[in-house]
mmCIF file of C-alpha atoms and ligand atoms in Angstrom:
data_model
loop_
_atom_site.group_PDB
_atom_site.id
_atom_site.type_symbol
_atom_site.label_atom_id
_atom_site.label_comp_id
_atom_site.label_asym_id
_atom_site.label_seq_id
_atom_site.Cartn_x
_atom_site.Cartn_y
_atom_site.Cartn_z
ATOM 1 C CA MET A 1 28.066 -40.166 -162.629
ATOM 2 C CA THR A 2 30.941 -38.683 -160.534
ATOM 3 C CA SER A 3 30.859 -38.382 -156.779
ATOM 4 C CA THR A 4 31.126 -34.596 -156.758
ATOM 5 C CA PRO A 5 27.662 -33.737 -158.061
ATOM 6 C CA VAL A 6 26.198 -36.427 -155.853
ATOM 7 C CA LYS A 7 27.692 -34.844 -152.764
ATOM 8 C CA ALA A 8 26.647 -31.445 -153.974
ATOM 9 C CA GLY A 9 23.166 -32.770 -154.533
ATOM 10 C CA ALA A 10 23.062 -34.449 -151.134
ATOM 11 C CA LEU A 11 24.319 -31.315 -149.438
ATOM 12 C CA PHE A 12 21.857 -29.209 -151.340
ATOM 13 C CA LEU A 13 19.081 -31.606 -150.378
ATOM 14 C CA GLY A 14 20.069 -31.205 -146.751
ATOM 15 C CA ALA A 15 20.120 -27.463 -147.163
ATOM 16 C CA CYS A 16 16.723 -27.439 -148.780
ATOM 17 C CA LEU A 17 15.180 -29.661 -146.135
ATOM 18 C CA ALA A 18 16.868 -27.680 -143.384
ATOM 19 C CA ALA A 19 15.457 -24.515 -144.861
ATOM 20 C CA LEU A 20 12.074 -26.180 -144.712
ATOM 21 C CA GLY A 21 12.628 -27.174 -141.106
ATOM 22 C CA VAL A 22 13.220 -30.837 -141.888
ATOM 23 C CA GLY A 23 16.013 -32.608 -140.072
ATOM 24 C CA LEU A 24 17.968 -35.015 -142.247
ATOM 25 C CA ALA A 25 17.440 -38.083 -140.081
ATOM 26 C CA VAL A 26 19.194 -40.409 -142.515
ATOM 27 C CA ALA A 27 22.921 -40.051 -142.911
ATOM 28 C CA THR A 28 23.907 -40.224 -146.540
ATOM 29 C CA PRO A 29 26.561 -42.901 -147.040
ATOM 30 C CA VAL A 30 29.585 -41.818 -149.018
ATOM 31 C CA GLY A 31 29.178 -42.570 -152.675
ATOM 32 C CA GLN A 32 25.481 -43.158 -152.430
ATOM 33 C CA THR A 33 23.773 -41.911 -155.519
ATOM 34 C CA GLY A 34 21.254 -39.194 -155.564
ATOM 35 C CA ASP A 35 18.662 -41.739 -156.614
ATOM 36 C CA SER A 36 19.286 -43.748 -153.473
ATOM 37 C CA VAL A 37 19.132 -40.640 -151.350
ATOM 38 C CA ALA A 38 15.736 -39.868 -152.672
ATOM 39 C CA ALA A 39 14.591 -43.474 -152.258
ATOM 40 C CA SER A 40 15.803 -43.805 -148.687
ATOM 41 C CA ARG A 41 14.405 -40.425 -147.753
ATOM 42 C CA SER A 42 10.961 -41.215 -149.045
ATOM 43 C CA ALA A 43 11.070 -44.632 -147.380
ATOM 44 C CA THR A 44 12.326 -43.351 -144.032
ATOM 45 C CA PRO A 45 9.671 -43.646 -141.330
ATOM 46 C CA THR A 46 11.361 -41.074 -139.050
ATOM 47 C CA VAL A 47 10.481 -38.044 -141.144
ATOM 48 C CA PRO A 48 7.037 -38.842 -142.451
ATOM 49 C CA ASP A 49 5.182 -35.855 -141.088
ATOM 50 C CA VAL A 50 6.857 -33.190 -143.096
ATOM 51 C CA ALA A 51 8.582 -35.204 -145.778
ATOM 52 C CA ALA A 52 5.204 -36.674 -146.698
ATOM 53 C CA SER A 53 3.868 -33.172 -147.062
ATOM 54 C CA PRO A 54 3.415 -32.708 -150.794
ATOM 55 C CA SER A 55 4.459 -29.089 -150.729
ATOM 56 C CA ALA A 56 7.745 -29.749 -148.894
ATOM 57 C CA SER A 57 8.664 -32.746 -151.017
ATOM 58 C CA ALA A 58 7.614 -31.115 -154.204
ATOM 59 C CA ALA A 59 9.731 -28.092 -153.367
ATOM 60 C CA ALA A 60 12.706 -30.296 -152.535
ATOM 61 C CA ALA A 61 12.237 -32.300 -155.692
ATOM 62 C CA ALA A 62 11.929 -29.177 -157.767
ATOM 63 C CA ASP A 63 15.128 -27.756 -156.261
ATOM 64 C CA LEU A 64 16.996 -30.984 -156.859
ATOM 65 C CA SER A 65 15.875 -31.229 -160.421
ATOM 66 C CA ARG A 66 17.122 -27.726 -161.067
ATOM 67 C CA THR A 67 20.523 -28.151 -159.431
ATOM 68 C CA GLU A 68 21.383 -31.710 -160.337
ATOM 69 C CA THR A 69 21.019 -32.018 -164.046
ATOM 70 C CA SER A 70 22.030 -35.662 -164.099
ATOM 71 C CA ARG A 71 19.026 -36.613 -162.011
ATOM 72 C CA THR A 72 16.601 -38.567 -164.065
ATOM 73 C CA PRO A 73 12.899 -37.857 -164.219
ATOM 74 C CA ALA A 74 12.349 -41.203 -162.501
ATOM 75 C CA ALA A 75 14.343 -40.013 -159.492
ATOM 76 C CA THR A 76 12.296 -36.860 -159.326
ATOM 77 C CA ALA A 77 9.166 -38.981 -159.406
ATOM 78 C CA THR A 78 10.520 -41.149 -156.583
ATOM 79 C CA ALA A 79 10.995 -38.091 -154.435
ATOM 80 C CA THR A 80 7.339 -37.245 -154.780
ATOM 81 C CA PRO A 81 5.254 -39.197 -152.310
ATOM 82 C CA SER A 82 2.256 -40.927 -153.709
ATOM 83 C CA GLY A 83 -1.055 -39.909 -152.297
ATOM 84 C CA THR A 84 -2.197 -36.364 -151.911
ATOM 85 C CA GLY A 85 -0.617 -33.987 -154.318
ATOM 86 C CA THR A 86 -0.153 -36.486 -157.124
ATOM 87 C CA PRO A 87 -2.217 -36.218 -160.264
ATOM 88 C CA SER A 88 -4.159 -39.354 -159.314
ATOM 89 C CA ALA A 89 -5.462 -37.635 -156.205
ATOM 90 C CA THR A 90 -6.404 -34.464 -158.028
ATOM 91 C CA PRO A 91 -10.152 -34.391 -158.591
ATOM 92 C CA THR A 92 -10.607 -35.299 -162.202
ATOM 93 C CA PRO A 93 -13.686 -34.687 -164.285
ATOM 94 C CA THR A 94 -15.912 -37.739 -164.664
ATOM 95 C CA PRO A 95 -14.950 -39.430 -167.926
ATOM 96 C CA THR A 96 -17.521 -39.154 -170.644
ATOM 97 C CA PRO A 97 -19.302 -42.538 -170.768
ATOM 98 C CA SER A 98 -18.644 -44.457 -173.958
ATOM 99 C CA PRO A 99 -21.648 -44.529 -176.274
ATOM 100 C CA ALA A 100 -24.081 -47.329 -175.495
ATOM 101 C CA LEU A 101 -23.751 -50.427 -177.621
ATOM 102 C CA PRO A 102 -26.549 -50.632 -180.191
ATOM 103 C CA LEU A 103 -28.280 -53.652 -178.627
ATOM 104 C CA GLU A 104 -27.821 -52.735 -174.980
ATOM 105 C CA GLY A 105 -30.951 -53.563 -173.004
ATOM 106 C CA ARG A 106 -32.270 -55.962 -175.639
ATOM 107 C CA VAL A 107 -32.977 -59.581 -174.708
ATOM 108 C CA VAL A 108 -32.855 -62.310 -177.323
ATOM 109 C CA ALA A 109 -33.613 -66.022 -176.926
ATOM 110 C CA LEU A 110 -31.777 -68.481 -179.162
ATOM 111 C CA ASP A 111 -32.840 -72.094 -179.517
ATOM 112 C CA PRO A 112 -30.237 -74.595 -180.719
ATOM 113 C CA GLY A 113 -32.734 -77.076 -182.181
ATOM 114 C CA HIS A 114 -32.334 -80.695 -180.998
ATOM 115 C CA GLN A 115 -30.101 -82.139 -178.317
ATOM 116 C CA SER A 116 -27.251 -84.499 -179.077
ATOM 117 C CA GLY A 117 -28.142 -87.966 -177.928
ATOM 118 C CA PRO A 118 -31.568 -89.572 -177.869
ATOM 119 C CA GLY A 119 -34.832 -87.681 -178.084
ATOM 120 C CA SER A 120 -38.081 -88.441 -176.327
ATOM 121 C CA SER A 121 -41.495 -89.434 -177.647
ATOM 122 C CA ALA A 122 -43.250 -88.159 -174.537
ATOM 123 C CA GLN A 123 -46.293 -86.209 -175.674
ATOM 124 C CA VAL A 124 -46.340 -82.487 -174.959
ATOM 125 C CA PRO A 125 -48.747 -79.671 -175.937
ATOM 126 C CA ASN A 126 -48.390 -78.496 -179.538
ATOM 127 C CA GLY A 127 -49.973 -75.091 -179.010
ATOM 128 C CA ARG A 128 -53.068 -75.858 -181.045
ATOM 129 C CA GLY A 129 -54.967 -78.109 -178.686
ATOM 130 C CA GLY A 130 -53.139 -81.319 -179.555
ATOM 131 C CA THR A 131 -49.891 -82.973 -178.590
ATOM 132 C CA LYS A 132 -46.654 -83.983 -180.251
ATOM 133 C CA ALA A 133 -43.411 -85.750 -179.344
ATOM 134 C CA CYS A 134 -41.064 -83.932 -176.942
ATOM 135 C CA ASN A 135 -38.170 -83.796 -179.398
ATOM 136 C CA ASN A 136 -36.057 -85.877 -181.746
ATOM 137 C CA SER A 137 -32.340 -85.689 -182.320
ATOM 138 C CA GLY A 138 -32.464 -84.075 -185.771
ATOM 139 C CA THR A 139 -30.669 -84.985 -188.966
ATOM 140 C CA SER A 140 -27.039 -85.149 -190.096
ATOM 141 C CA THR A 141 -24.855 -84.973 -193.173
ATOM 142 C CA ASN A 142 -24.176 -88.230 -195.005
ATOM 143 C CA ALA A 143 -20.697 -88.094 -193.477
ATOM 144 C CA GLY A 144 -22.187 -88.056 -189.994
ATOM 145 C CA TYR A 145 -21.854 -84.420 -188.941
ATOM 146 C CA THR A 146 -24.967 -83.999 -186.831
ATOM 147 C CA GLU A 147 -27.593 -81.299 -186.795
ATOM 148 C CA PRO A 148 -27.276 -80.784 -182.994
ATOM 149 C CA GLU A 149 -23.560 -80.067 -183.485
ATOM 150 C CA PHE A 150 -24.296 -77.614 -186.278
ATOM 151 C CA ASN A 151 -27.106 -75.885 -184.366
ATOM 152 C CA TRP A 152 -25.073 -75.608 -181.168
ATOM 153 C CA ASP A 153 -22.031 -74.189 -182.896
ATOM 154 C CA VAL A 154 -23.936 -71.616 -184.940
ATOM 155 C CA VAL A 155 -25.978 -70.532 -181.923
ATOM 156 C CA ALA A 156 -22.820 -70.054 -179.848
ATOM 157 C CA ARG A 157 -21.420 -67.822 -182.586
ATOM 158 C CA VAL A 158 -24.642 -65.825 -182.954
ATOM 159 C CA LYS A 159 -24.763 -65.397 -179.177
ATOM 160 C CA ALA A 160 -21.222 -64.013 -179.089
ATOM 161 C CA LEU A 161 -21.907 -61.623 -181.973
ATOM 162 C CA LEU A 162 -25.081 -60.258 -180.377
ATOM 163 C CA GLU A 163 -23.473 -59.955 -176.961
ATOM 164 C CA ALA A 164 -20.640 -57.974 -178.517
ATOM 165 C CA GLN A 165 -23.308 -55.477 -179.562
ATOM 166 C CA GLY A 166 -24.649 -55.286 -176.031
ATOM 167 C CA ALA A 167 -27.568 -57.725 -176.192
ATOM 168 C CA THR A 168 -28.448 -60.204 -173.483
ATOM 169 C CA VAL A 169 -28.761 -63.643 -175.052
ATOM 170 C CA LEU A 170 -30.574 -66.565 -173.444
ATOM 171 C CA LEU A 171 -30.307 -70.136 -174.700
ATOM 172 C CA THR A 172 -33.095 -72.686 -174.405
ATOM 173 C CA ARG A 173 -30.609 -75.395 -173.397
ATOM 174 C CA GLU A 174 -27.520 -75.077 -171.241
ATOM 175 C CA THR A 175 -25.585 -77.934 -172.804
ATOM 176 C CA ILE A 176 -25.665 -79.550 -176.208
ATOM 177 C CA ASP A 177 -27.033 -82.799 -174.784
ATOM 178 C CA GLN A 178 -29.732 -81.309 -172.563
ATOM 179 C CA LEU A 179 -33.163 -82.579 -173.576
ATOM 180 C CA VAL A 180 -35.685 -79.729 -173.609
ATOM 181 C CA CYS A 181 -39.099 -80.509 -175.111
ATOM 182 C CA VAL A 182 -40.578 -78.425 -177.904
ATOM 183 C CA ASP A 183 -43.332 -76.988 -175.720
ATOM 184 C CA GLU A 184 -40.843 -75.618 -173.194
ATOM 185 C CA ARG A 185 -38.816 -74.055 -175.981
ATOM 186 C CA GLY A 186 -42.014 -72.683 -177.517
ATOM 187 C CA THR A 187 -42.905 -70.740 -174.369
ATOM 188 C CA PHE A 188 -39.290 -69.922 -173.525
ATOM 189 C CA ALA A 189 -39.316 -66.288 -174.725
ATOM 190 C CA GLN A 190 -42.300 -65.186 -172.648
ATOM 191 C CA ASP A 191 -41.210 -67.358 -169.718
ATOM 192 C CA HIS A 192 -37.763 -65.721 -169.571
ATOM 193 C CA GLY A 193 -38.432 -62.147 -170.627
ATOM 194 C CA ALA A 194 -36.947 -62.369 -174.131
ATOM 195 C CA GLU A 195 -38.253 -60.077 -176.858
ATOM 196 C CA ILE A 196 -37.879 -62.619 -179.628
ATOM 197 C CA ILE A 197 -36.837 -66.220 -180.140
ATOM 198 C CA VAL A 198 -34.863 -67.617 -183.055
ATOM 199 C CA SER A 199 -34.490 -71.361 -183.484
ATOM 200 C CA ILE A 200 -31.557 -72.636 -185.528
ATOM 201 C CA HIS A 201 -31.747 -75.862 -187.549
ATOM 202 C CA GLY A 202 -30.348 -77.692 -190.521
ATOM 203 C CA ASP A 203 -32.830 -79.532 -192.706
ATOM 204 C CA GLY A 204 -32.603 -83.154 -193.790
ATOM 205 C CA ASN A 205 -34.470 -83.435 -197.095
ATOM 206 C CA GLU A 206 -33.776 -86.931 -198.462
ATOM 207 C CA ASN A 207 -33.648 -85.497 -201.993
ATOM 208 C CA THR A 208 -29.963 -84.584 -202.076
ATOM 209 C CA SER A 209 -30.431 -82.148 -204.971
ATOM 210 C CA VAL A 210 -32.583 -79.909 -202.780
ATOM 211 C CA LYS A 211 -30.654 -77.062 -201.208
ATOM 212 C CA GLY A 212 -31.128 -73.688 -199.603
ATOM 213 C CA PHE A 213 -32.275 -71.878 -196.495
ATOM 214 C CA PHE A 214 -35.817 -71.050 -195.450
ATOM 215 C CA ALA A 215 -37.755 -69.810 -192.431
ATOM 216 C CA ILE A 216 -40.718 -71.354 -190.630
ATOM 217 C CA VAL A 217 -43.389 -69.199 -189.000
ATOM 218 C CA SER A 218 -46.594 -70.107 -187.195
ATOM 219 C CA ASP A 219 -49.639 -70.018 -189.454
ATOM 220 C CA PRO A 220 -52.398 -69.223 -188.946
ATOM 221 C CA PRO A 221 -51.038 -66.911 -186.238
ATOM 222 C CA LEU A 222 -52.381 -67.554 -182.739
ATOM 223 C CA ASN A 223 -51.471 -64.123 -181.331
ATOM 224 C CA ASP A 224 -50.188 -60.699 -182.400
ATOM 225 C CA ALA A 225 -46.545 -61.739 -182.166
ATOM 226 C CA GLN A 226 -46.905 -64.622 -184.604
ATOM 227 C CA GLY A 227 -48.166 -62.656 -187.592
ATOM 228 C CA ALA A 228 -46.393 -59.640 -189.060
ATOM 229 C CA PRO A 229 -43.723 -59.334 -186.322
ATOM 230 C CA SER A 230 -42.547 -62.932 -186.771
ATOM 231 C CA GLN A 231 -42.562 -62.520 -190.537
ATOM 232 C CA ALA A 232 -40.568 -59.292 -190.246
ATOM 233 C CA LEU A 233 -38.001 -61.057 -188.063
ATOM 234 C CA ALA A 234 -37.827 -63.868 -190.612
ATOM 235 C CA ARG A 235 -37.452 -61.373 -193.456
ATOM 236 C CA ALA A 236 -34.604 -59.532 -191.744
ATOM 237 C CA VAL A 237 -32.556 -62.705 -191.338
ATOM 238 C CA LEU A 238 -33.491 -64.129 -194.751
ATOM 239 C CA ASP A 239 -32.286 -60.909 -196.389
ATOM 240 C CA ARG A 240 -28.934 -61.150 -194.628
ATOM 241 C CA LEU A 241 -28.535 -64.814 -195.553
ATOM 242 C CA GLY A 242 -29.205 -63.921 -199.199
ATOM 243 C CA GLU A 243 -26.782 -60.997 -199.110
ATOM 244 C CA ALA A 244 -24.118 -63.279 -197.643
ATOM 245 C CA GLY A 245 -24.395 -65.480 -200.728
ATOM 246 C CA PHE A 246 -26.323 -68.424 -199.306
ATOM 247 C CA THR A 247 -28.876 -70.116 -201.538
ATOM 248 C CA PRO A 248 -32.589 -69.547 -200.883
ATOM 249 C CA ASN A 249 -34.606 -72.778 -200.992
ATOM 250 C CA ALA A 250 -36.612 -72.702 -204.243
ATOM 251 C CA ALA A 251 -39.518 -74.566 -202.649
ATOM 252 C CA TYR A 252 -40.474 -71.532 -200.551
ATOM 253 C CA PRO A 253 -41.244 -68.349 -202.480
ATOM 254 C CA GLY A 254 -40.113 -65.450 -200.346
ATOM 255 C CA GLY A 255 -38.245 -67.871 -198.131
ATOM 256 C CA LEU A 256 -41.154 -68.452 -195.753
ATOM 257 C CA SER A 257 -42.762 -71.765 -194.831
ATOM 258 C CA TYR A 258 -46.126 -71.288 -193.090
ATOM 259 C CA ARG A 259 -46.742 -74.132 -190.647
ATOM 260 C CA SER A 260 -49.420 -75.011 -188.109
ATOM 261 C CA ASP A 261 -47.648 -78.075 -186.701
ATOM 262 C CA ILE A 262 -44.471 -76.580 -185.187
ATOM 263 C CA ALA A 263 -44.926 -76.261 -181.417
ATOM 264 C CA GLY A 264 -41.739 -74.209 -181.077
ATOM 265 C CA VAL A 265 -43.317 -71.288 -182.924
ATOM 266 C CA SER A 266 -47.030 -71.989 -182.254
ATOM 267 C CA LEU A 267 -46.557 -71.645 -178.497
ATOM 268 C CA SER A 268 -44.598 -68.389 -178.607
ATOM 269 C CA GLU A 269 -46.103 -65.118 -177.505
ATOM 270 C CA ARG A 270 -43.086 -63.238 -178.848
ATOM 271 C CA PRO A 271 -41.934 -62.993 -182.461
ATOM 272 C CA ALA A 272 -40.622 -66.483 -183.197
ATOM 273 C CA VAL A 273 -38.938 -67.973 -186.244
ATOM 274 C CA MET A 274 -37.326 -71.321 -186.931
ATOM 275 C CA PHE A 275 -34.592 -71.235 -189.560
ATOM 276 C CA GLU A 276 -33.511 -74.185 -191.642
ATOM 277 C CA LEU A 277 -30.148 -72.754 -192.672
ATOM 278 C CA GLY A 278 -29.289 -75.415 -195.223
ATOM 279 C CA GLU A 279 -29.864 -78.955 -196.401
ATOM 280 C CA MET A 280 -27.493 -81.319 -194.640
ATOM 281 C CA ARG A 281 -28.007 -84.117 -197.230
ATOM 282 C CA ASN A 282 -27.019 -81.851 -200.098
ATOM 283 C CA PRO A 283 -23.290 -82.336 -200.775
ATOM 284 C CA ASP A 284 -22.520 -78.638 -201.325
ATOM 285 C CA GLU A 285 -24.339 -77.445 -198.240
ATOM 286 C CA ALA A 286 -23.106 -80.379 -196.162
ATOM 287 C CA ALA A 287 -19.549 -79.231 -196.882
ATOM 288 C CA LEU A 288 -20.428 -75.653 -196.000
ATOM 289 C CA MET A 289 -22.249 -76.564 -192.792
ATOM 290 C CA SER A 290 -19.472 -78.946 -191.711
ATOM 291 C CA SER A 291 -16.816 -76.241 -192.012
ATOM 292 C CA GLU A 292 -15.985 -73.703 -189.341
ATOM 293 C CA GLU A 293 -15.775 -70.980 -191.943
ATOM 294 C CA GLY A 294 -19.216 -71.853 -193.260
ATOM 295 C CA ARG A 295 -20.749 -71.819 -189.804
ATOM 296 C CA ALA A 296 -19.102 -68.490 -189.018
ATOM 297 C CA GLN A 297 -20.678 -67.042 -192.169
ATOM 298 C CA TYR A 298 -24.105 -68.425 -191.278
ATOM 299 C CA ALA A 299 -23.779 -66.972 -187.786
ATOM 300 C CA GLU A 300 -22.747 -63.538 -189.026
ATOM 301 C CA ALA A 301 -25.765 -63.372 -191.328
ATOM 302 C CA VAL A 302 -28.186 -64.551 -188.637
ATOM 303 C CA ALA A 303 -26.803 -62.141 -186.035
ATOM 304 C CA ALA A 304 -26.889 -59.253 -188.498
ATOM 305 C CA GLY A 305 -30.513 -60.018 -189.380
ATOM 306 C CA ILE A 306 -31.534 -60.209 -185.716
ATOM 307 C CA ALA A 307 -29.776 -56.895 -185.055
ATOM 308 C CA ASP A 308 -31.535 -55.335 -188.057
ATOM 309 C CA TYR A 309 -34.893 -56.450 -186.700
ATOM 310 C CA LEU A 310 -34.210 -55.206 -183.171
ATOM 311 C CA LEU A 311 -32.942 -51.826 -184.327
ATOM 312 C CA ALA A 312 -35.983 -51.413 -186.582
ATOM 313 C CA ASN A 313 -38.210 -52.222 -183.595
ATOM 314 C CA PRO A 314 -36.876 -50.215 -180.657
ATOM 315 C CA LEU A 315 -38.163 -50.826 -177.143
ATOM 316 C CA GLU A 316 -41.040 -48.615 -176.139
ATOM 317 C CA PRO A 317 -39.970 -46.102 -173.492
HETATM 318 ZN ZN1 ZN B 401 -34.048 -79.558 -186.926
#
């Protein structure tokens, strides 16, 4: 950039501002670039009243941009005061809200079965007039990967997947080692405003040739939520597990185990299902359940099944 156009620009700026009734309070040093002129003018506190006027500045900027072709768009932008007159201050139409996520407003309880660490034999209500032990610490693979670790990890993944679809997800325990008895987990859904509760487990059949997933529901049902709705929730997840390529447990035709002795489902007044996702003593499933990839696949199937159920059973208006 030569000095001649700069001077011409500076002089022209003065002329423009003078024409607008603005005194050039800042002397332009020799050799100062047009960019600096604009910067010092906009930063000068002695001419704020008129220079800050969008119309005056905009006119000056427009004149400069026409007469000084070397001026960059950035310099023109610098000459325009922020605030009124800029596009950001122009009333803009309210942006169209993004479409609601499919599970927005839905509340799901997830129960990572068993705490790490010791259980408790304290007797608690079983939902059918009797009592049973508070909780045990579950099973493990022969290599020592524990059921609480598996349950906690899968539940965390399911939670994230459902939350990504807009659901609110509540867990029955806050930490992997928190001891929460089966009766408290059984009433958790109605106690915390969840629509459904899904309990995640790995089974520990001592027969290592046994493999496959199955679902446990309360039977005979003790309320409306424990019959068809719980079975429909079970079915939705079982279907997704099958589609994902996991093995159904051959001992349970249709994938359902009907139990009267599971407090976690007997005490629920919301659709409630306990899933045994695999057999931790079976070498094939132990490898699958011990791997991050395997757990991610379990979680995707469980979350997809829960979403299927919720979308098939919309909230009543
Ligand atoms: Zn278990």
